[in-house]
């Protein structure tokens, strides 16, 4: 008779770990090299948001006609610094307009950096602040660049230039160049007037618009006797040259005296005219009527003198004026 088979204990297929095995496992883990740290990780640590360079590139792409930023690197290891050039194509301009940005140093950020990547991001932060200083964009920046932005904001509070902190630096550059060109033209004109004054040519009495009207008016020439008669009538019947009861209190036109002297009138005559008038225009009228002919500036002197009454006009349609002058001449 056969007997029952004996049950054998199940064999454990997994070998038991010993203390020696644990030691070997730890040693192997220590020997495994860690993944190399990327330059961005070395610079920003655990920061996972957008970098300044990325934010700047995105802003430029949103603007029509703007070219990709040019990052111009200077210096070498441990002494890198970066400047940025932005450019834009414009149909009104034959060549692209470019604007150059050079970062400024602050208490938190210097201009020299260990790596070119660090210098590039600092420059991008600087340009973003120039273009977007009216926004809270600094909240999207890494901590170090956020602090740099806040330092730049302190500098902006004391910088009163209207051309610096603008969203469109190209339009600001065009406006700035136009402003300086106009100022240069005005300065050149003032220098020319000064040279002419030294040579005996005095400042123009009338602005261009009024001067054109003056040149179009009829000019009547008469003998000295007739002219003195007319001036006497004007002086006799013109009793009020603009002086009011409170003119001495207001002080009149403070710049009238120097303006009239520059135009060629003598100081003593100008002072006397201002005693009877309150404005430059009134004083000019008074001077033209009361000052002797020999003391008048060349501009108010007659270009030609004739004993008989004549009329000259640049308006051919003013025939009636010419006829009236001829009647005056016949009447003596």
mmCIF file of N, CA and C in Angstrom, residues 16-27:
data_model
loop_
_atom_site.group_PDB
_atom_site.id
_atom_site.type_symbol
_atom_site.label_atom_id
_atom_site.label_comp_id
_atom_site.label_asym_id
_atom_site.label_seq_id
_atom_site.Cartn_x
_atom_site.Cartn_y
_atom_site.Cartn_z
ATOM 1 N N UNK A 16 16.659 36.603 0.379
ATOM 2 C CA UNK A 16 16.584 37.584 1.461
ATOM 3 C C UNK A 16 17.764 38.544 1.386
ATOM 4 N N UNK A 17 17.408 39.884 1.621
ATOM 5 C CA UNK A 17 18.460 40.899 1.618
ATOM 6 C C UNK A 17 19.203 40.891 2.938
ATOM 7 N N UNK A 18 20.456 41.003 2.796
ATOM 8 C CA UNK A 18 21.289 41.042 3.995
ATOM 9 C C UNK A 18 21.793 42.457 4.193
ATOM 10 N N UNK A 19 22.388 42.709 5.318
ATOM 11 C CA UNK A 19 22.954 44.036 5.616
ATOM 12 C C UNK A 19 24.040 44.390 4.621
ATOM 13 N N UNK A 20 24.750 43.361 4.141
ATOM 14 C CA UNK A 20 25.803 43.613 3.165
ATOM 15 C C UNK A 20 25.221 44.098 1.841
ATOM 16 N N UNK A 21 24.068 43.540 1.483
ATOM 17 C CA UNK A 21 23.409 43.984 0.242
ATOM 18 C C UNK A 21 22.958 45.443 0.333
ATOM 19 N N UNK A 22 22.392 45.840 1.467
ATOM 20 C CA UNK A 22 21.953 47.231 1.650
ATOM 21 C C UNK A 22 23.135 48.195 1.518
ATOM 22 N N UNK A 23 24.239 47.807 2.049
ATOM 23 C CA UNK A 23 25.436 48.666 1.968
ATOM 24 C C UNK A 23 25.877 48.839 0.524
ATOM 25 N N UNK A 24 25.829 47.731 -0.244
ATOM 26 C CA UNK A 24 26.217 47.809 -1.658
ATOM 27 C C UNK A 24 25.255 48.697 -2.453
ATOM 28 N N UNK A 25 23.944 48.628 -2.125
ATOM 29 C CA UNK A 25 22.952 49.436 -2.845
ATOM 30 C C UNK A 25 23.176 50.926 -2.603
ATOM 31 N N UNK A 26 23.443 51.283 -1.366
ATOM 32 C CA UNK A 26 23.699 52.688 -1.045
ATOM 33 C C UNK A 26 24.953 53.196 -1.741
ATOM 34 N N UNK A 27 25.944 52.350 -1.772
ATOM 35 C CA UNK A 27 27.192 52.740 -2.419
ATOM 36 C C UNK A 27 26.984 52.959 -3.917
#
